[in-house]
Amino acid sequence: QYYHQIRGEAMGSPLTLTIANCYMFFFERKLVNQIHNSNGL
């Protein structure tokens, strides 16, 4: 059975990959700052 994507972008799209990379960059930066401020895990 096959499904048709109605909404959103495929992960193969260059724009979607760029947006995902930016999101992960800022998410990871925030996470690292929280870990650093709490003196570790």
Tab-separated table of C-alpha atoms in Angstrom:
chain	number	residue	atom	x	y	z
A	1	GLN	CA	0.000	0.000	0.000
A	2	TYR	CA	1.290	3.465	-0.919
A	3	TYR	CA	0.538	6.795	0.726
A	4	HIS	CA	0.401	10.196	-0.905
A	5	GLN	CA	1.875	13.123	1.031
A	6	ILE	CA	-0.655	15.953	1.041
A	7	ARG	CA	0.981	18.496	3.326
A	8	GLY	CA	4.584	19.415	4.101
A	9	GLU	CA	7.852	18.922	2.309
A	10	ALA	CA	9.848	15.836	1.525
A	11	MET	CA	13.108	15.463	3.444
A	12	GLY	CA	14.920	15.298	0.109
A	13	SER	CA	14.034	18.928	-0.579
A	14	PRO	CA	17.009	21.307	-0.138
A	15	LEU	CA	14.820	23.861	1.661
A	16	THR	CA	13.535	21.314	4.170
A	17	LEU	CA	17.054	20.083	4.930
A	18	THR	CA	18.223	23.655	5.529
A	19	ILE	CA	15.321	24.388	7.867
A	20	ALA	CA	15.914	21.135	9.773
A	21	ASN	CA	19.631	21.918	10.141
A	22	CYS	CA	18.896	25.428	11.448
A	23	TYR	CA	16.345	24.085	13.928
A	24	MET	CA	18.748	21.446	15.230
A	25	PHE	CA	21.580	23.995	15.496
A	26	PHE	CA	19.534	26.309	17.728
A	27	PHE	CA	18.013	23.400	19.691
A	28	GLU	CA	21.444	21.884	20.385
A	29	ARG	CA	22.900	25.273	21.317
A	30	LYS	CA	20.110	25.832	23.845
A	31	LEU	CA	20.583	22.324	25.246
A	32	VAL	CA	24.355	22.780	25.610
A	33	ASN	CA	23.810	26.090	27.419
A	34	GLN	CA	21.366	24.446	29.844
A	35	ILE	CA	23.811	21.620	30.562
A	36	HIS	CA	26.682	24.071	31.002
A	37	ASN	CA	24.656	26.273	33.388
A	38	SER	CA	23.623	23.294	35.527
A	39	ASN	CA	27.230	22.020	35.808
A	40	GLY	CA	26.674	18.855	33.805
A	41	LEU	CA	23.989	16.268	33.271
